[in-house]
């Protein structure tokens, strides 16, 4: 494929489809795919919207701290834009070594690949989480003491800064 | 939040679908612990919620007890069902859950340990009066000929701490025994870090017959008949049936009574299987092992007796009555199951993955399909090749054989190679139709077919 | 062209799917005769071929014997299966097919005639020694009081040539009898062109119990137990089960033995049902009628005994062994069926049509779904309201009631109103759970519920 | 595939489809696919190809004289353009009153609504088929002695001629 559309192109398409009359739409271009539906019974291109349903149900059922499963999947729409540092395991994410202590890292901090940005506790075992890449931290997407899954985005990182 | 108990399904594929169905049957809420590869699988969609526990390779997700336990905590699970394979027989998961006050739908950790090792399982069996193959530990690998005389030939040399068939040698005379014993000891030492061996009577034309058991954990035992799983390729079961055909009442009684004794002795908790070799050349029946889990082939027993073993596991784990009936030794139906694998029978059963482009199942009374596949499903390369189990119940074995042969012919799976053609060959073969083939039957019979066709 | 025999499926909806499955089970090729409304139905897609026989209204398609016969000729059919309803009990279709040398999967035309009329069916039953309600034809409508004395009150006045409940009057004393007999005669004359009447003992608290029979056409009879179909609304069955609960061995023997006698006397061919009233206030058991076809509720019998009655019908029609076992009077399982109709139970069971926007079925051992609906299916307004049959098998009645209640709760059908909520009410009701409600139970019980809720 | 359409081409296609009257549309070109629907019963474009399958199977099974079921359905693609006189019943269509006789009507003939254009035999009963509308007959779509179903087009008719 000659050139990949930019993220902006994709947003434009979504905007265009949003203004259209279609009940549902699925567009794929290379490894980019967009699936939209106005209908809650959409079952064409079933994967994306159906996968979101149980997550919505879980959220509605009052489990706010757990990042939805579908968000961990690469193509899911809830993944935030830009690069992120993602949870390498399921567990509970802590930003501080102990309650009341300073956070390992703050938005705006410059980090190297081996800088610890938090801890994930799994069955009472504390696992330090390294940034994995150098850059400047942005917003934390996972709260302190939040239950996270494999792939849950923890914090935005700008690797070009 | 609802007040339904949460069942964490710590498995994938068809058994995940099966556990989800059982959870719904008992009014519980199923939550799936999935790898990233399965986060959008049919089982994920069938569950009330999905928790991603790790990356696609099983050793980074399904095989990690702490990750599964953590998912159970996240889910607020009342019980974890481990399915088969993966962590189903690992005491570690059971223990982690016990610490968190979460039930494990399986035996206690000490039971898993007692039957998890060949040597200790054999001791447990002997103590419970279960017939075992004549066998004895080798004290000195340079002095073994008297053991051969004691047990008789042919015999097998086995590594006590071995598994998966490695370190096993077939011996037909004293000279071989003297030569091979030191070799096997060296191999076992290298492979398992322990060179301990034993010798055991070898049955070259035996059937694999197993007994489905269920225990309440306090010594009460239910016996749900037997299954014949003798159609095997390299120790992998291909076809299972209930009841085992052509079994005399006397032999059936030995199998069932021994299994009951074992469940009672272990105060076994939940569903399990006691596996036996039933020799076709002598009257010998010998204990093989206990599978301390629900098995792939449990549906043939369920259909034959009209029970839901997985729901019973969940109920028991939740502290409820498992709601199981007492049944007779022979079910009122004959049931056969085919394992449909994503393997190419014409290419040495090479596994393959890909997208299911077309799928059509037979319908009708007595036909049951346990599967996770659907049209458009990308069958992943990471896990085992089981795509579906086709189960057919009929009023007797002849009718069941005819019905499942036709059901297999009325099954369409396109997009990858499957073992359906192999099943048609077996189901049409006079030896299988006659019933009670030994485990050594399939391999050479299948090879001969290719030669005959060439 | 293949050399598979062609089965023409002369019906629609779930029973068309069921016949197609049976055709595939016996290795035949199913061809569907459909109206234009059903030319792209799930059954049409499941068949090997579709022949459009007429417009959507049934009286322009499914009810036209000559069009169905012509389709059978077009299809090169070896056998036509009429399902239930429509032409299933019409001698005309059977005769047209006989002329063409095409088999009819049902009784001979003379049998259809013999049992198709209430009066002659009663005569046949009496001749075979089947117990019938005390009754007598009215010779003179102005002189009836002595008939009331002979039979006892309450009694019913019925039109000999009637049907569908029309012309039936309930009479509780001699004065009413004298007044109502002439009225009923006039009404029967107007409605059926024949004013002939008879009076019959009335059972106000009886159960509807029926016996599943199968005959080889030469006098051999198979009896596949009994079904209780007493949960009815205005003579429409809602829930059926096998075996009939709380039936003494003696009563069961009367039902089965009489049904066998009838099959032998008629040299009955194929599947049929003998319907009885089983009184709950006296020891009376009386013959109602013979349904000379496969019935909607046949799956409960199939699941209970592990047989395929539709495949057996096709095999017999093709001149083959129907491959049915001899079974005992009581099956080794308990099975319950719910008819899920496109009706609104909160609005006097008004039928409705529309698109199925969401559909999800329960899964698991012992659960069977017979249906033609799927997500996106437009449920048409032209035909009856049966959408699906949910059938659950368990090891005893208590387990079956619990299992089907949960299965119904795990069923999701969106897009139109269904009777699922009504089923949940019945399955949770202590009277139903206790078993053996009379046919008069549902109506007032359901109405009382609404009053209690108001 | 000679050249991949650009992202702009794809947007143009979406816009074009939006202005069209299609209930649903599925376009795929190489690894690019666009699926759109206005219908609440859209099930992933699955309906159409599945419905066609039995027809294809029937044809492959060698039943050439019988017009396929799906073709008889109003929206099926095989229905010829223009107005047709369709079979009012299932049966065998004959163009002549008896073998060797002249046909009831020929292409080019002007017919009135009550003009007999053929016979359909159903279970030995002969049913004369009237044109049903006035016009000039075109090509006969059903052969003499062909098995027809309800709705099978028998002959083209030009009602404007």
PDB file of C-alpha atoms in Angstrom, chain A residues 53-156:
ATOM      1  CA  UNK A  53     -20.741  -5.322  24.805  1.00  0.00           C
ATOM      2  CA  UNK A  54     -19.561  -7.423  27.758  1.00  0.00           C
ATOM      3  CA  UNK A  55     -17.191  -4.667  28.708  1.00  0.00           C
ATOM      4  CA  UNK A  56     -19.997  -2.152  28.750  1.00  0.00           C
ATOM      5  CA  UNK A  57     -21.982  -4.601  30.822  1.00  0.00           C
ATOM      6  CA  UNK A  58     -19.102  -5.014  33.240  1.00  0.00           C
ATOM      7  CA  UNK A  59     -18.719  -1.281  33.586  1.00  0.00           C
ATOM      8  CA  UNK A  60     -22.430  -0.834  34.089  1.00  0.00           C
ATOM      9  CA  UNK A  61     -22.292  -3.551  36.707  1.00  0.00           C
ATOM     10  CA  UNK A  62     -20.062  -1.313  38.760  1.00  0.00           C
ATOM     11  CA  UNK A  63     -16.502  -2.467  38.234  1.00  0.00           C
ATOM     12  CA  UNK A  64     -15.008   0.853  37.247  1.00  0.00           C
ATOM     13  CA  UNK A  65     -11.391   0.242  38.175  1.00  0.00           C
ATOM     14  CA  UNK A  66     -10.885  -2.601  35.736  1.00  0.00           C
ATOM     15  CA  UNK A  67      -9.852  -1.554  32.281  1.00  0.00           C
ATOM     16  CA  UNK A  68     -12.107  -3.293  29.777  1.00  0.00           C
ATOM     17  CA  UNK A  69     -10.825  -6.390  28.075  1.00  0.00           C
ATOM     18  CA  UNK A  70     -11.489  -5.123  24.599  1.00  0.00           C
ATOM     19  CA  UNK A  71      -9.397  -2.042  25.230  1.00  0.00           C
ATOM     20  CA  UNK A  72      -6.399  -4.304  25.482  1.00  0.00           C
ATOM     21  CA  UNK A  73      -6.916  -5.624  21.970  1.00  0.00           C
ATOM     22  CA  UNK A  74      -4.793  -3.789  19.436  1.00  0.00           C
ATOM     23  CA  UNK A  75      -7.521  -2.478  17.155  1.00  0.00           C
ATOM     24  CA  UNK A  76     -10.098  -1.583  19.794  1.00  0.00           C
ATOM     25  CA  UNK A  77     -11.299   1.979  19.570  1.00  0.00           C
ATOM     26  CA  UNK A  78     -10.878   2.770  23.285  1.00  0.00           C
ATOM     27  CA  UNK A  79      -7.065   2.614  23.090  1.00  0.00           C
ATOM     28  CA  UNK A  80      -5.818   6.148  23.534  1.00  0.00           C
ATOM     29  CA  UNK A  81      -3.951   7.884  20.751  1.00  0.00           C
ATOM     30  CA  UNK A  82      -0.165   8.126  20.954  1.00  0.00           C
ATOM     31  CA  UNK A  83       2.336   5.733  22.473  1.00  0.00           C
ATOM     32  CA  UNK A  84       1.630   4.216  25.831  1.00  0.00           C
ATOM     33  CA  UNK A  85       3.371   2.064  28.374  1.00  0.00           C
ATOM     34  CA  UNK A  86       1.147  -0.970  28.836  1.00  0.00           C
ATOM     35  CA  UNK A  87       0.759  -3.394  31.712  1.00  0.00           C
ATOM     36  CA  UNK A  88       2.952  -6.457  31.069  1.00  0.00           C
ATOM     37  CA  UNK A  89       0.804  -8.592  33.377  1.00  0.00           C
ATOM     38  CA  UNK A  90      -2.524  -8.763  35.153  1.00  0.00           C
ATOM     39  CA  UNK A  91      -2.521  -7.365  38.672  1.00  0.00           C
ATOM     40  CA  UNK A  92      -3.013  -4.230  40.723  1.00  0.00           C
ATOM     41  CA  UNK A  93      -1.089  -1.179  39.583  1.00  0.00           C
ATOM     42  CA  UNK A  94       0.547   1.066  42.177  1.00  0.00           C
ATOM     43  CA  UNK A  95       2.236   4.356  41.402  1.00  0.00           C
ATOM     44  CA  UNK A  96       3.981   4.509  44.813  1.00  0.00           C
ATOM     45  CA  UNK A  97       6.323   2.068  46.574  1.00  0.00           C
ATOM     46  CA  UNK A  98       4.148   2.368  49.712  1.00  0.00           C
ATOM     47  CA  UNK A  99       1.073   4.337  50.776  1.00  0.00           C
ATOM     48  CA  UNK A 100       1.965   7.963  51.422  1.00  0.00           C
ATOM     49  CA  UNK A 101       5.325   7.719  49.630  1.00  0.00           C
ATOM     50  CA  UNK A 102       6.135   9.773  46.538  1.00  0.00           C
ATOM     51  CA  UNK A 103       5.086   8.384  43.176  1.00  0.00           C
ATOM     52  CA  UNK A 104       7.777   6.624  41.169  1.00  0.00           C
ATOM     53  CA  UNK A 105       7.204   9.044  38.319  1.00  0.00           C
ATOM     54  CA  UNK A 106       5.031  12.021  37.409  1.00  0.00           C
ATOM     55  CA  UNK A 107       3.666  13.412  34.134  1.00  0.00           C
ATOM     56  CA  UNK A 108       6.391  15.544  32.601  1.00  0.00           C
ATOM     57  CA  UNK A 109       9.211  13.342  33.924  1.00  0.00           C
ATOM     58  CA  UNK A 110      11.821  12.197  31.457  1.00  0.00           C
ATOM     59  CA  UNK A 111      12.327   8.428  31.740  1.00  0.00           C
ATOM     60  CA  UNK A 112      14.758   5.885  30.316  1.00  0.00           C
ATOM     61  CA  UNK A 113      13.837   2.321  29.313  1.00  0.00           C
ATOM     62  CA  UNK A 114      14.855   1.007  32.732  1.00  0.00           C
ATOM     63  CA  UNK A 115      13.176   3.689  34.837  1.00  0.00           C
ATOM     64  CA  UNK A 116      10.572   2.236  37.186  1.00  0.00           C
ATOM     65  CA  UNK A 117       7.224   3.933  36.659  1.00  0.00           C
ATOM     66  CA  UNK A 118       5.156   1.796  39.048  1.00  0.00           C
ATOM     67  CA  UNK A 119       4.547  -1.610  40.532  1.00  0.00           C
ATOM     68  CA  UNK A 120       2.094  -4.340  39.627  1.00  0.00           C
ATOM     69  CA  UNK A 121       1.120  -6.591  42.485  1.00  0.00           C
ATOM     70  CA  UNK A 122       0.075 -10.073  41.518  1.00  0.00           C
ATOM     71  CA  UNK A 123      -0.913 -12.463  44.277  1.00  0.00           C
ATOM     72  CA  UNK A 124       1.112 -10.457  46.832  1.00  0.00           C
ATOM     73  CA  UNK A 125       4.212 -10.389  44.626  1.00  0.00           C
ATOM     74  CA  UNK A 126       5.403  -6.881  43.764  1.00  0.00           C
ATOM     75  CA  UNK A 127       6.683  -6.485  40.211  1.00  0.00           C
ATOM     76  CA  UNK A 128       8.438  -3.213  39.361  1.00  0.00           C
ATOM     77  CA  UNK A 129       7.350  -1.930  35.971  1.00  0.00           C
ATOM     78  CA  UNK A 130       9.996  -0.316  33.814  1.00  0.00           C
ATOM     79  CA  UNK A 131       9.116   2.286  31.198  1.00  0.00           C
ATOM     80  CA  UNK A 132      10.535   0.041  28.477  1.00  0.00           C
ATOM     81  CA  UNK A 133      11.347   3.030  26.261  1.00  0.00           C
ATOM     82  CA  UNK A 134      12.840   6.448  26.710  1.00  0.00           C
ATOM     83  CA  UNK A 135      10.724   9.604  26.520  1.00  0.00           C
ATOM     84  CA  UNK A 136       8.634  12.076  28.485  1.00  0.00           C
ATOM     85  CA  UNK A 137       5.663  10.801  30.445  1.00  0.00           C
ATOM     86  CA  UNK A 138       2.236  12.246  29.750  1.00  0.00           C
ATOM     87  CA  UNK A 139      -1.027  11.581  31.504  1.00  0.00           C
ATOM     88  CA  UNK A 140      -1.378   8.445  33.662  1.00  0.00           C
ATOM     89  CA  UNK A 141      -4.227   6.369  32.275  1.00  0.00           C
ATOM     90  CA  UNK A 142      -4.267   3.881  35.148  1.00  0.00           C
ATOM     91  CA  UNK A 143      -5.067   5.148  38.628  1.00  0.00           C
ATOM     92  CA  UNK A 144      -3.130   4.256  41.716  1.00  0.00           C
ATOM     93  CA  UNK A 145      -4.359   0.864  43.072  1.00  0.00           C
ATOM     94  CA  UNK A 146      -6.248   0.101  39.882  1.00  0.00           C
ATOM     95  CA  UNK A 147      -6.815  -3.456  38.751  1.00  0.00           C
ATOM     96  CA  UNK A 148      -5.166  -3.827  35.349  1.00  0.00           C
ATOM     97  CA  UNK A 149      -4.983  -6.569  32.779  1.00  0.00           C
ATOM     98  CA  UNK A 150      -2.272  -7.583  30.390  1.00  0.00           C
ATOM     99  CA  UNK A 151      -2.105  -4.777  27.847  1.00  0.00           C
ATOM    100  CA  UNK A 152      -3.959  -2.140  29.859  1.00  0.00           C
ATOM    101  CA  UNK A 153      -2.343   1.240  28.983  1.00  0.00           C
ATOM    102  CA  UNK A 154      -0.780   2.695  32.131  1.00  0.00           C
ATOM    103  CA  UNK A 155       0.637   6.017  30.997  1.00  0.00           C
ATOM    104  CA  UNK A 156       1.155   8.016  27.822  1.00  0.00           C
TER     105      UNK A 156
END
